[in-house]
mmCIF file of C-alpha atoms in Angstrom:
data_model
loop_
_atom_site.group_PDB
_atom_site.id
_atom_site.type_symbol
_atom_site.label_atom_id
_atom_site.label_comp_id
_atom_site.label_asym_id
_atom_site.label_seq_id
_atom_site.Cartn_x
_atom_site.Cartn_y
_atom_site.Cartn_z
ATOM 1 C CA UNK A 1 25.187 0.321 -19.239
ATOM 2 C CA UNK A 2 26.633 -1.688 -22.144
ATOM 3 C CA UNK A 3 24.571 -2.062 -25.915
ATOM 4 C CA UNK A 4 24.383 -5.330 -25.093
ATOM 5 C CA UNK A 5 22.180 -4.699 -21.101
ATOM 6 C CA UNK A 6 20.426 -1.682 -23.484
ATOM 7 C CA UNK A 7 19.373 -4.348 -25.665
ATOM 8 C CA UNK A 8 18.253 -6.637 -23.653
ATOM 9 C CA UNK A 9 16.228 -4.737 -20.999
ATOM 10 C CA UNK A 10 14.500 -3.265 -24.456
ATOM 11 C CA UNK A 11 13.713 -7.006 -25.511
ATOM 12 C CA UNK A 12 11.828 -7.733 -22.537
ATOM 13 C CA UNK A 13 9.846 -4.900 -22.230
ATOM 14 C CA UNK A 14 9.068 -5.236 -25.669
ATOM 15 C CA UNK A 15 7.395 -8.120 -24.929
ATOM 16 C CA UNK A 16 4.037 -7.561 -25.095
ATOM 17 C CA UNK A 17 4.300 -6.460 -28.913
ATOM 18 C CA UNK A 18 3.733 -9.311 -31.749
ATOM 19 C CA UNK A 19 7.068 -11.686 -32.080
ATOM 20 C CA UNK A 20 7.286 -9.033 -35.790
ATOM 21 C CA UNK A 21 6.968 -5.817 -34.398
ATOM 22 C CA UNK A 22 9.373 -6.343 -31.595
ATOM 23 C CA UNK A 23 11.644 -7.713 -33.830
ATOM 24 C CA UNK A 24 11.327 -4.908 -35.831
ATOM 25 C CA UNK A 25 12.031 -2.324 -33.444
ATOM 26 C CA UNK A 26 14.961 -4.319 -32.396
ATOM 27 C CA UNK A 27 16.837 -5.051 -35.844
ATOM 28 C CA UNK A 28 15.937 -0.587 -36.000
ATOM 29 C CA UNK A 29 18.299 -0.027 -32.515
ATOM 30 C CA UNK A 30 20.400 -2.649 -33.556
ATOM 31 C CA UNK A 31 21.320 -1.096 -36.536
ATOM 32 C CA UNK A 32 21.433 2.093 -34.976
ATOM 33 C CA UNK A 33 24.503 1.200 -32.734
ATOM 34 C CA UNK A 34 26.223 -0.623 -35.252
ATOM 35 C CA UNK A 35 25.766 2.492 -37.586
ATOM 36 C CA UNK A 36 26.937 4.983 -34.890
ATOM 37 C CA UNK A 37 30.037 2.959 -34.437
ATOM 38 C CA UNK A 38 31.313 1.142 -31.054
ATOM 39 C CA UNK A 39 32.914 4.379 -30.163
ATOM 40 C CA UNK A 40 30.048 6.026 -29.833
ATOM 41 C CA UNK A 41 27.988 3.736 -28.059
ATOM 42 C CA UNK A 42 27.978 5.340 -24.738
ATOM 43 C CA UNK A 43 27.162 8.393 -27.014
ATOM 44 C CA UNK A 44 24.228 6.158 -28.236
ATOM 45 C CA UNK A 45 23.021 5.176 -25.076
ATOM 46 C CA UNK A 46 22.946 8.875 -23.407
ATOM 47 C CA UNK A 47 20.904 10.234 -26.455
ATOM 48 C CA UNK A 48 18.406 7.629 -26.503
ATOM 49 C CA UNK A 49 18.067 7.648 -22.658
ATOM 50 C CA UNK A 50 16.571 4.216 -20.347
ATOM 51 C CA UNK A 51 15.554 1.413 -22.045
ATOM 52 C CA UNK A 52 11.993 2.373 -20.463
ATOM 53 C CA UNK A 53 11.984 5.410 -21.942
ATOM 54 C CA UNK A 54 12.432 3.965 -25.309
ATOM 55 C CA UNK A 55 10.536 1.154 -25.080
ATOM 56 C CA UNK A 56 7.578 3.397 -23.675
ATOM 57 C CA UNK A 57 7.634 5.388 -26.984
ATOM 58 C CA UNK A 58 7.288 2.646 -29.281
ATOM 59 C CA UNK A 59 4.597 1.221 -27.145
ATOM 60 C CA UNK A 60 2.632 4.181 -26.981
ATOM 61 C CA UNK A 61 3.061 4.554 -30.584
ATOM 62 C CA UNK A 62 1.910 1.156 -31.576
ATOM 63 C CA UNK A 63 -1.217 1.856 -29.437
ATOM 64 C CA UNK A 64 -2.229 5.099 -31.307
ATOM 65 C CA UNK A 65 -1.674 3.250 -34.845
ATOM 66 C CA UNK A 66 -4.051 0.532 -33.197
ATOM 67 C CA UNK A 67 -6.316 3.331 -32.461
ATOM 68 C CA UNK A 68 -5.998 4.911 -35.659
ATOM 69 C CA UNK A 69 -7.216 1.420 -37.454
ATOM 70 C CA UNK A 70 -10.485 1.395 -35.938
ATOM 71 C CA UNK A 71 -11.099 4.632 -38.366
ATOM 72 C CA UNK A 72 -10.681 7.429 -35.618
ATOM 73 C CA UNK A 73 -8.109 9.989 -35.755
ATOM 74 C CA UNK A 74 -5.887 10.942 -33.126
ATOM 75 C CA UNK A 75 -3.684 14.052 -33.150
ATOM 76 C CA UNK A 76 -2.130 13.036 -30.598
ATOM 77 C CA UNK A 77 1.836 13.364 -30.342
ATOM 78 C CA UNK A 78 4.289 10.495 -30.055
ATOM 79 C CA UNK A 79 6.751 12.737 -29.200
ATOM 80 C CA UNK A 80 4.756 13.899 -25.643
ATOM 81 C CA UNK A 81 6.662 13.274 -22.332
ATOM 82 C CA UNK A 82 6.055 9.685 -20.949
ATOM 83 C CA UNK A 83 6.763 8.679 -17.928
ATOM 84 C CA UNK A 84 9.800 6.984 -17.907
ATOM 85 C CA UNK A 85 10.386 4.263 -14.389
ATOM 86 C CA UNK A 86 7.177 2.212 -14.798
ATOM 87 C CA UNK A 87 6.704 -0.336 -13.379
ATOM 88 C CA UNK A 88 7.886 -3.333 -15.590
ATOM 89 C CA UNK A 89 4.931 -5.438 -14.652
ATOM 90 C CA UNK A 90 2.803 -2.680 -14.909
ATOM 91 C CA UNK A 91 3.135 -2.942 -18.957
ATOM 92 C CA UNK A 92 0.890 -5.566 -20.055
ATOM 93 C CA UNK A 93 -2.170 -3.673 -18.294
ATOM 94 C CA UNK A 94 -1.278 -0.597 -19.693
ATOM 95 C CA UNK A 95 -0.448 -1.151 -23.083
ATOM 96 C CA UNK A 96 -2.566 -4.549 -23.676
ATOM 97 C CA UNK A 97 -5.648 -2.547 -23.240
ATOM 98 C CA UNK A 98 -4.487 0.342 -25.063
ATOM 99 C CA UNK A 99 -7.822 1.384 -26.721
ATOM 100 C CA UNK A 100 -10.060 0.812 -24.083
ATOM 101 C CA UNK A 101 -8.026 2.150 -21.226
ATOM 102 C CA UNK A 102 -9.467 3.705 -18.134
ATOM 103 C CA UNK A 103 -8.369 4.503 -14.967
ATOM 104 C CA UNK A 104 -9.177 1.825 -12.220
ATOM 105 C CA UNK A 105 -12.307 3.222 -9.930
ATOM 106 C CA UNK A 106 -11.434 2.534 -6.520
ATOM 107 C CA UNK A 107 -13.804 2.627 -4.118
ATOM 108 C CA UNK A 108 -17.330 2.696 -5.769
ATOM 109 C CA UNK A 109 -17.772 -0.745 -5.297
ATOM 110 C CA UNK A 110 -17.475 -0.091 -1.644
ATOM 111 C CA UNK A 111 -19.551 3.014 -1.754
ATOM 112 C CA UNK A 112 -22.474 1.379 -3.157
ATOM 113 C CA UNK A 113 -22.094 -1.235 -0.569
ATOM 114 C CA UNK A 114 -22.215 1.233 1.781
ATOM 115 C CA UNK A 115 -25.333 2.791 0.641
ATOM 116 C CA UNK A 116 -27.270 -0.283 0.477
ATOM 117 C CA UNK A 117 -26.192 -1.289 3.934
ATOM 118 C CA UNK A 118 -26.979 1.780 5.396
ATOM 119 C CA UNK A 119 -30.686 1.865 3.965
ATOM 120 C CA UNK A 120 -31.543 -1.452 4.243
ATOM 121 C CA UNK A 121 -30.284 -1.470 7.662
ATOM 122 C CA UNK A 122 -32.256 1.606 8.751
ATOM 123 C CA UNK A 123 -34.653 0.358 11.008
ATOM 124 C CA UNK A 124 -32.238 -1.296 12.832
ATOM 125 C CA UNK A 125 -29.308 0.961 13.485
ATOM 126 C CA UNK A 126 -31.619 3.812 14.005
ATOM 127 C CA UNK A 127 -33.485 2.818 16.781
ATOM 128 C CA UNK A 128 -30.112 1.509 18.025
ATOM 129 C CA UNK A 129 -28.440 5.270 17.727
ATOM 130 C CA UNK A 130 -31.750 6.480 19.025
ATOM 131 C CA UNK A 131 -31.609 3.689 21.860
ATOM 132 C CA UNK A 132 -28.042 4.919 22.818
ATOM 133 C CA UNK A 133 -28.607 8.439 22.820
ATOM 134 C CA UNK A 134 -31.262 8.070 25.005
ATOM 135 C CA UNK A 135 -29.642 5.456 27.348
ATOM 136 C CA UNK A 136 -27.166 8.240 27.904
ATOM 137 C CA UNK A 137 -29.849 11.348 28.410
ATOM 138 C CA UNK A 138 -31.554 9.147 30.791
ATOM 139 C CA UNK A 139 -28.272 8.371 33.125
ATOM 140 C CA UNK A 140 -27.603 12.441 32.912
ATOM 141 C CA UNK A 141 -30.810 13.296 34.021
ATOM 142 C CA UNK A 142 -30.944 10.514 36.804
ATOM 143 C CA UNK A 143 -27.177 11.780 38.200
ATOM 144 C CA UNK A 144 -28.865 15.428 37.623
ATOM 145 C CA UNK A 145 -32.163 14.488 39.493
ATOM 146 C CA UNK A 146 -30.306 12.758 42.226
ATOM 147 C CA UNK A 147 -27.558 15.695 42.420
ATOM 148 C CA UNK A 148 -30.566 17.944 42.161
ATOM 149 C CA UNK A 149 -32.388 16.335 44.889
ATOM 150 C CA UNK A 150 -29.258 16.856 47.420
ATOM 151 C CA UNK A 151 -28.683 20.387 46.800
ATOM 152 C CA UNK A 152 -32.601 20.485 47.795
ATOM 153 C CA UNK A 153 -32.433 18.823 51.266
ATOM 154 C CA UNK A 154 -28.919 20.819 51.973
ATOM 155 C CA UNK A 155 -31.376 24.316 51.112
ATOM 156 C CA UNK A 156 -34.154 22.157 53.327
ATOM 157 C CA UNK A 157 -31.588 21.688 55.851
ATOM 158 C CA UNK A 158 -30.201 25.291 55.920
ATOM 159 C CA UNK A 159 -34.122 26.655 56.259
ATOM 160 C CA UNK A 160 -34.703 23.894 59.597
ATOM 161 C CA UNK A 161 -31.919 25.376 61.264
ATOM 162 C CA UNK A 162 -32.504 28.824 61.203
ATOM 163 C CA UNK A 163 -36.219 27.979 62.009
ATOM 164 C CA UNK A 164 -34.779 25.709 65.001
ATOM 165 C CA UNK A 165 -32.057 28.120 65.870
ATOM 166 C CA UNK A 166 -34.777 30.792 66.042
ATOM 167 C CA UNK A 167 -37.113 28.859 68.215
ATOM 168 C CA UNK A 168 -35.181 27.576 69.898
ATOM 169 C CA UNK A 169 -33.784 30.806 70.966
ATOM 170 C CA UNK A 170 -37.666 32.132 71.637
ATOM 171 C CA UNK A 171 -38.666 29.344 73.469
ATOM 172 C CA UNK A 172 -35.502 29.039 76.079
ATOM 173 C CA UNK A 173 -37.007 31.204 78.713
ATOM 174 C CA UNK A 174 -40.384 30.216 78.787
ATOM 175 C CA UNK A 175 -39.748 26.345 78.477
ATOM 176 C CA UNK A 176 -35.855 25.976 79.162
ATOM 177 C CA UNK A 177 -36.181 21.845 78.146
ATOM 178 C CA UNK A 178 -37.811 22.077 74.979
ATOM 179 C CA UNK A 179 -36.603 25.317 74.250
ATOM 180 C CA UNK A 180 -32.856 23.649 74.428
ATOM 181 C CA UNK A 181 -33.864 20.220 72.365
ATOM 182 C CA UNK A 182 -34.947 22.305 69.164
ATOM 183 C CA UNK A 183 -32.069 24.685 69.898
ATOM 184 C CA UNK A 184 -29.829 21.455 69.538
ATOM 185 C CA UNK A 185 -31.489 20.234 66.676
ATOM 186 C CA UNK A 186 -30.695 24.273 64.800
ATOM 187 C CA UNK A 187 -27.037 23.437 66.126
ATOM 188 C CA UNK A 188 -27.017 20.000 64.605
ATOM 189 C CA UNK A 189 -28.517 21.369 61.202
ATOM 190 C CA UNK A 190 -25.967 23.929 61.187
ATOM 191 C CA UNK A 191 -23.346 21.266 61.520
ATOM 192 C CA UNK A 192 -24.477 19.034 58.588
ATOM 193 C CA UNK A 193 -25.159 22.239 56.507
ATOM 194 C CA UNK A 194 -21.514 23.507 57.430
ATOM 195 C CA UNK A 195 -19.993 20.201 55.571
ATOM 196 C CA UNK A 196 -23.036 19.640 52.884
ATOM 197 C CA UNK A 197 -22.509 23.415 51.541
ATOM 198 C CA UNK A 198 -19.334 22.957 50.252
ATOM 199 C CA UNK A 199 -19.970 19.510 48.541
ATOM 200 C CA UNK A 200 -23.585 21.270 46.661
ATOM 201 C CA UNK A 201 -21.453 23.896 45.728
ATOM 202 C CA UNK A 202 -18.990 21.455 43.774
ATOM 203 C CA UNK A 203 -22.289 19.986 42.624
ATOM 204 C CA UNK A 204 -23.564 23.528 40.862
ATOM 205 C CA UNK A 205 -20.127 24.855 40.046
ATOM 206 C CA UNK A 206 -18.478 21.186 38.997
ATOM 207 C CA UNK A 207 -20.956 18.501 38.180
ATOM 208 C CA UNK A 208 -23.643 20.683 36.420
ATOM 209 C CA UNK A 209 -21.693 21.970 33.614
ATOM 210 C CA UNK A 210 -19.387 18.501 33.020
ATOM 211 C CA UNK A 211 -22.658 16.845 32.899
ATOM 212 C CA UNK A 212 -24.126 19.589 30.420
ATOM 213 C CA UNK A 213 -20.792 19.168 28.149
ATOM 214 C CA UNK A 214 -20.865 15.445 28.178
ATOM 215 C CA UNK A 215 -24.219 15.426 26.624
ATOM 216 C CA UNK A 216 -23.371 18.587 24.497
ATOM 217 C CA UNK A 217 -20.085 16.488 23.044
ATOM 218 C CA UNK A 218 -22.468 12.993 22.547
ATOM 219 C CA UNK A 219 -24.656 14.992 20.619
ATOM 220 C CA UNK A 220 -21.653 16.733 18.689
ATOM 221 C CA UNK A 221 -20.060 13.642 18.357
ATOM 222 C CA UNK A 222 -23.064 11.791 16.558
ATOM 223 C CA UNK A 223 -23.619 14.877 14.305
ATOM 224 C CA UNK A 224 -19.565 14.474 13.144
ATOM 225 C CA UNK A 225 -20.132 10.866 12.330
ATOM 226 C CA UNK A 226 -23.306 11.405 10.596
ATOM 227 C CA UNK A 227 -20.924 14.514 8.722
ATOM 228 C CA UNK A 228 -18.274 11.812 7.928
ATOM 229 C CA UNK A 229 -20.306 9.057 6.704
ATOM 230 C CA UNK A 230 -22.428 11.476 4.075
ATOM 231 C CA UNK A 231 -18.648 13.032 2.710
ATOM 232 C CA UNK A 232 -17.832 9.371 2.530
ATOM 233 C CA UNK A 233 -20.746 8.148 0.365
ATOM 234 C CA UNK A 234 -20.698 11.545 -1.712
ATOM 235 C CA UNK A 235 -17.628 13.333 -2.038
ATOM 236 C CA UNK A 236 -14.130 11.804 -2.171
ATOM 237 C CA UNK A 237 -12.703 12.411 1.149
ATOM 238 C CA UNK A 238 -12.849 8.796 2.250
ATOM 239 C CA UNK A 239 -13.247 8.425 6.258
ATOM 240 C CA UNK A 240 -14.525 6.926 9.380
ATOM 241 C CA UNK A 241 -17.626 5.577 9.946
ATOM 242 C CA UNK A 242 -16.937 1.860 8.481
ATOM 243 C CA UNK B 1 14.781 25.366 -30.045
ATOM 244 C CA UNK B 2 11.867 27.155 -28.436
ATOM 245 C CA UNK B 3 9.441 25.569 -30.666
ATOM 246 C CA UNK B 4 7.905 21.819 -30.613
ATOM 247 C CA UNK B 5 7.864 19.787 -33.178
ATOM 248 C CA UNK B 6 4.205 18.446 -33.381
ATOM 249 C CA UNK B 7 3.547 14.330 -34.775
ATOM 250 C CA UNK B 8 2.245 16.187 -38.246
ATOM 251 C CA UNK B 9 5.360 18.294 -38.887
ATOM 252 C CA UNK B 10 7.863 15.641 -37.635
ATOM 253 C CA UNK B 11 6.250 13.118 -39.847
ATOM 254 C CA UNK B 12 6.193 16.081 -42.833
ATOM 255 C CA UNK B 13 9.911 16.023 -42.038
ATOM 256 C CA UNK B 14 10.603 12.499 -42.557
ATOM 257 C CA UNK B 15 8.959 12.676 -45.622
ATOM 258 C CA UNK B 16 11.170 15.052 -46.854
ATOM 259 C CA UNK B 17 14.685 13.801 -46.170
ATOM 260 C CA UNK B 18 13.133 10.408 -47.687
ATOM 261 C CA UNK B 19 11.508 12.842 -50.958
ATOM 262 C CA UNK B 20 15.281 13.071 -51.135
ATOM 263 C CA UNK B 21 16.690 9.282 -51.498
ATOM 264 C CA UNK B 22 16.020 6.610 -49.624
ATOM 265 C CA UNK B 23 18.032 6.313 -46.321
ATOM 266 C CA UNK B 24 18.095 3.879 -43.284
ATOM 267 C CA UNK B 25 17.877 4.229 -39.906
ATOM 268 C CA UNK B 26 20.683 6.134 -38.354
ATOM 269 C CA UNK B 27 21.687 8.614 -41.492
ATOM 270 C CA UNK B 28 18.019 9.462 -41.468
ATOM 271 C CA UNK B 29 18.136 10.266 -37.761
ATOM 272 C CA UNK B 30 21.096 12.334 -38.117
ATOM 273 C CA UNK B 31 19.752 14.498 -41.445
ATOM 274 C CA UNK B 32 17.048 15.401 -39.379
ATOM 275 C CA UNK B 33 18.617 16.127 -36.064
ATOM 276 C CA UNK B 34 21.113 18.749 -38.111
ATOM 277 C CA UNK B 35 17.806 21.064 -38.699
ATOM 278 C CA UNK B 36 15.380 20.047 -35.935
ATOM 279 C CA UNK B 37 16.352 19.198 -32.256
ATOM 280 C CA UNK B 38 14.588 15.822 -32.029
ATOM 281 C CA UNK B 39 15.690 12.980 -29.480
ATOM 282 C CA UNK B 40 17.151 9.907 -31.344
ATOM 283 C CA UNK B 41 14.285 7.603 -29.412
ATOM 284 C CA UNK B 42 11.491 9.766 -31.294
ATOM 285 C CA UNK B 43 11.991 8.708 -35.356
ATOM 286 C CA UNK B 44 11.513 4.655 -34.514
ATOM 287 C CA UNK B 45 7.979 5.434 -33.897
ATOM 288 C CA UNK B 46 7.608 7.884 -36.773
ATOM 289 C CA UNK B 47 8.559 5.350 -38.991
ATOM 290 C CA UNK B 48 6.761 2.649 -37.617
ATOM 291 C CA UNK B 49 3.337 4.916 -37.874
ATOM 292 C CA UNK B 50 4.121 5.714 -41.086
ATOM 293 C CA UNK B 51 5.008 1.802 -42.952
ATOM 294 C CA UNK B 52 1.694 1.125 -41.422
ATOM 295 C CA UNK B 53 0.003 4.290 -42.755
ATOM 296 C CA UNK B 54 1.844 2.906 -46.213
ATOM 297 C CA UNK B 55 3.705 6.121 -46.825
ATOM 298 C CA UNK B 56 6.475 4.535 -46.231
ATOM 299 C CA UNK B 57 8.348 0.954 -47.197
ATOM 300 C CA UNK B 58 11.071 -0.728 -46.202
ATOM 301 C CA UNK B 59 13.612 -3.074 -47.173
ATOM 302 C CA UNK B 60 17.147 -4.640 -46.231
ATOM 303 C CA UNK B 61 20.216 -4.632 -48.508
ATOM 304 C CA UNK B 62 23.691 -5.595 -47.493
ATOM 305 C CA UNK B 63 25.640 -3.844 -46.315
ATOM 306 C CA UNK B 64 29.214 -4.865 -44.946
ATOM 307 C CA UNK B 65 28.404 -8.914 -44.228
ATOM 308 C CA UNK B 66 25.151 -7.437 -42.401
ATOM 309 C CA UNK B 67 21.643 -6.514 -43.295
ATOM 310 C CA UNK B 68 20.818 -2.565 -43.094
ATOM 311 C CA UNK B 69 17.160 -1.723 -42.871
ATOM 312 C CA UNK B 70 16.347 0.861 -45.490
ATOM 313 C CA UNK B 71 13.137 3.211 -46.076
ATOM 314 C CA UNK B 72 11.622 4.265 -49.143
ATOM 315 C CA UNK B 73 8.563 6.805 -50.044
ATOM 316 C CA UNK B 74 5.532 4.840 -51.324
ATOM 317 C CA UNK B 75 3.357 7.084 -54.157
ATOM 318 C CA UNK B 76 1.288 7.472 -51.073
ATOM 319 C CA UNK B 77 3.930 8.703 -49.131
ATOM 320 C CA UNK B 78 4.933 11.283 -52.127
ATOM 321 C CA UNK B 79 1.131 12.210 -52.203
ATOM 322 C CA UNK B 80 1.606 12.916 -48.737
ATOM 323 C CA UNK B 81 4.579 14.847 -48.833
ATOM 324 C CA UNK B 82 3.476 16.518 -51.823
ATOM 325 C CA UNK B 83 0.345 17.886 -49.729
ATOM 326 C CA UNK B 84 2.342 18.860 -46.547
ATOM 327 C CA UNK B 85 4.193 21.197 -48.972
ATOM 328 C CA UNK B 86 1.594 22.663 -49.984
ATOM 329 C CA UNK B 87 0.246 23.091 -46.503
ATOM 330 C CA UNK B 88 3.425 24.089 -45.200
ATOM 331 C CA UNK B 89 3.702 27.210 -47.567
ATOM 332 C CA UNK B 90 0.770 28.559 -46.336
ATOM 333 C CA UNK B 91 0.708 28.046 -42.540
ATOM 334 C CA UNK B 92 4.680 29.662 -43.272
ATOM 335 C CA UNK B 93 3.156 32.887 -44.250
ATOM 336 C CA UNK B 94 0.625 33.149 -41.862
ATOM 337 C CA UNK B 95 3.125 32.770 -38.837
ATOM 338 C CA UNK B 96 5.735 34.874 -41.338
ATOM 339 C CA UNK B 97 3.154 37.683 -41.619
ATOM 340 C CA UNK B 98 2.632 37.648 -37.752
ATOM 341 C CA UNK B 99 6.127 36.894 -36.719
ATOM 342 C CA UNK B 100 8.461 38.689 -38.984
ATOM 343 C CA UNK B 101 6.398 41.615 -39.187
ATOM 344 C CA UNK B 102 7.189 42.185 -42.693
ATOM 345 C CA UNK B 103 5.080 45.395 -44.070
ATOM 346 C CA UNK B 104 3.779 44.112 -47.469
ATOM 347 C CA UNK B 105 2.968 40.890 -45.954
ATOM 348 C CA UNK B 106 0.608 43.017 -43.062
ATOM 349 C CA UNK B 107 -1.020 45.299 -45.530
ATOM 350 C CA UNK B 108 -1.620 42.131 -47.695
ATOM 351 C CA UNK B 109 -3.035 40.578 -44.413
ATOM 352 C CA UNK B 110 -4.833 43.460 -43.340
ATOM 353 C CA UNK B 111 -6.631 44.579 -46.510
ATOM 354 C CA UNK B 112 -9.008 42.010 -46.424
ATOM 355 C CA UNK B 113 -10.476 43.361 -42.758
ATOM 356 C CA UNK B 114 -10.495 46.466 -43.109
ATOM 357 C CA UNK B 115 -12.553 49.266 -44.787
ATOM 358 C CA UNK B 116 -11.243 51.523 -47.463
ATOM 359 C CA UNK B 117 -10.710 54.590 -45.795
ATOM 360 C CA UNK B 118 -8.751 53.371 -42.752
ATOM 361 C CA UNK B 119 -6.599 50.917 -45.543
ATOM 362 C CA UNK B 120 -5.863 54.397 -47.002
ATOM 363 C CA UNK B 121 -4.950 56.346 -43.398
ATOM 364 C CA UNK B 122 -2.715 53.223 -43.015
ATOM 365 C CA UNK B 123 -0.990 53.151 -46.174
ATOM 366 C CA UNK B 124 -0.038 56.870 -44.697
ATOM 367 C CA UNK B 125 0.884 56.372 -41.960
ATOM 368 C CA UNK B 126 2.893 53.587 -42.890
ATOM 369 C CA UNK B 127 4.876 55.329 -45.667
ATOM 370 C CA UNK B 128 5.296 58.054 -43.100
ATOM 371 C CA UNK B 129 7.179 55.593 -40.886
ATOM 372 C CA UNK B 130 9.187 54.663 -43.212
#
């Protein structure tokens, strides 16, 4: 970097100070090179450090002596670390509104949106949460009933045919006919029960529990939402629920 | 150095070298960086603060078919300075008292704690030592 880009890059970020001040500062670090000598402007440059750097310290200095007008004293120190690669468009904000500087809030508009949404539109998206839960129990416990209601007539069916098999087997030599139709309905039972015990046992040992953790993870996965959305309205930890 | 040079005592500095003669920009910078280790970007806005606290004036003479910028004590300023002198002297021995460990400069400290008796036992113990 030359005197001359040092210069220059200094003008402009000067620019937000009054056509006097910056030309103040700038007659101080013109003088200062022409003091130091052109041999030792390099020198010059290295000591002083980025025209940001420089520029930030006479900023920040003009905004304490702005502060220091209004009657309040500030022991603050010019000479404190300041962050050197701003951004050069980022100056006016920062230094224009020296004295009544605060941090952007970001978020709280949206917060407090939020909140009002979410209690003036109580009614209606709880009885639609409650409506969905529901919905869902009421599908579980219909696939449950019906599920429920097989395993019964397979034990039904396994009871007929070793009451049929039985009397069947009492009645053969006293009436051989009848005594041979029940025993064929025992044999038939035992036939259906031979391929409907495997399927209820899938039922008990499958079906059962996957239904029990689908409506244990619904219910989880409401409570975690309802978790998210209060950290989202309270603490900081910005997240889901939208 | 180990030891920061706060706003207060680099503007107390200024004030001195310019309690001294008036001076511009760059010898000013360089009479202060041969006792205190300040950056060269730091004295612009010293000065600035204090021409607008009017301890300070400036004006240009020339100087070599150019204009050099030079800086004067106001009586403010010399009011100022004068004060920070004072000031100076006494936070000096405080830290001197503490830091250098010098004996008179303890008792001197000390004597205005403590009771009589233990002032005596450590008058003892202290000529003892040495």
């Amino acid at each position: 970097m030359t005197k001359f880009e040092f210069m220059e890059e200094l003008r402009l970020r000067l620019a937000v100070l009054s056509a006097e001040e910056r030309a103040d500062a700038l007659q101080f670090y013109e003088e200062y090179f022409e003091d130091a000598g052109p041999e030792n402007e390099q020198a010059v440059i290295a000591e002083l450090g980025s025209p940001a750097a420089v520029a930030e310290r006479i900023l920040s200095g003009e905004g304490k002596a702005a502060v220091w007008k209004n009657g309040r004293e500030s022991s603050g120190n010019t000479a404190s670390a300041q962050p050197e690669d701003r951004d050069f468009r980022g100056y006016r904000s920062y230094t224009g509104g020296y004295q009544s500087y605060s941090p952007p809030k970001k978020n709280s508009g949206w917060k407090i949106l939020a909140i009002v949404l979410l209690v003036t539109g109580s009614p209606i998206w709880l009885t639609l949460l409650a409506a969905i839960f529901l919905t869902v129990l009421g599908i579980a416990l219909a696939v449950g009933g019906v599920l429920f209601a097989i395993i019964c007539s397979i034990v039904a069916l396994i009871l007929l045919t070793i009451v049929c098999l039985g009397v069947g087997l009492w009645m053969l030599p006293q009436d051989m006919l009848n005594g041979l139709f029940v025993l064929s309905y025992g044999l038939m039972g035992l036939g259906g029960a031979l391929i409907l015990v495997p399927l209820g046992s899938v039922c008990i040992h499958k079906v059962f529990p996957a239904l029990g953790r689908g409506l244990a993870y619904c219910w989880h996965g409401i409570g975690g939402w309802c978790k998210k959305a209060w950290r989202y309205l309270t603490g900081r930890k910005g997240g889901g629920e939208g | 150095m180990t030891f920061q040079i706060g706003s207060t005592l680099l503007d107390a500095c200024v004030l001195a070298v310019l309690a001294g003669g008036d001076a511009y920009g760059y010898r000013l910078t360089q009479q202060l960086r041969q006792v205190v280790d300040i950056s060269e970007s730091t004295l612009y806005p010293v000065l600035r603060r204090l021409q607008k606290d009017e301890a300070v004036q400036s004006y240009d003479q020339p100087y070599m078919g150019r204009n050099r910028r030079y800086y004067r004590l106001t009586d403010k300023g010399n009011r100022m300075y004068q004060n920070y002198q004072e000031e100076w002297n006494d936070f000096r021995r405080k830290i001197d008292s503490l830091m250098l460990a010098d004996p008179l400069l303890q008792l001197e400290a000390k004597s205005s704690r403590q009771s009589e008796t233990e002032f005596k036992m450590d008058v003892g113990e202290r000529t003892d030592a040495l």
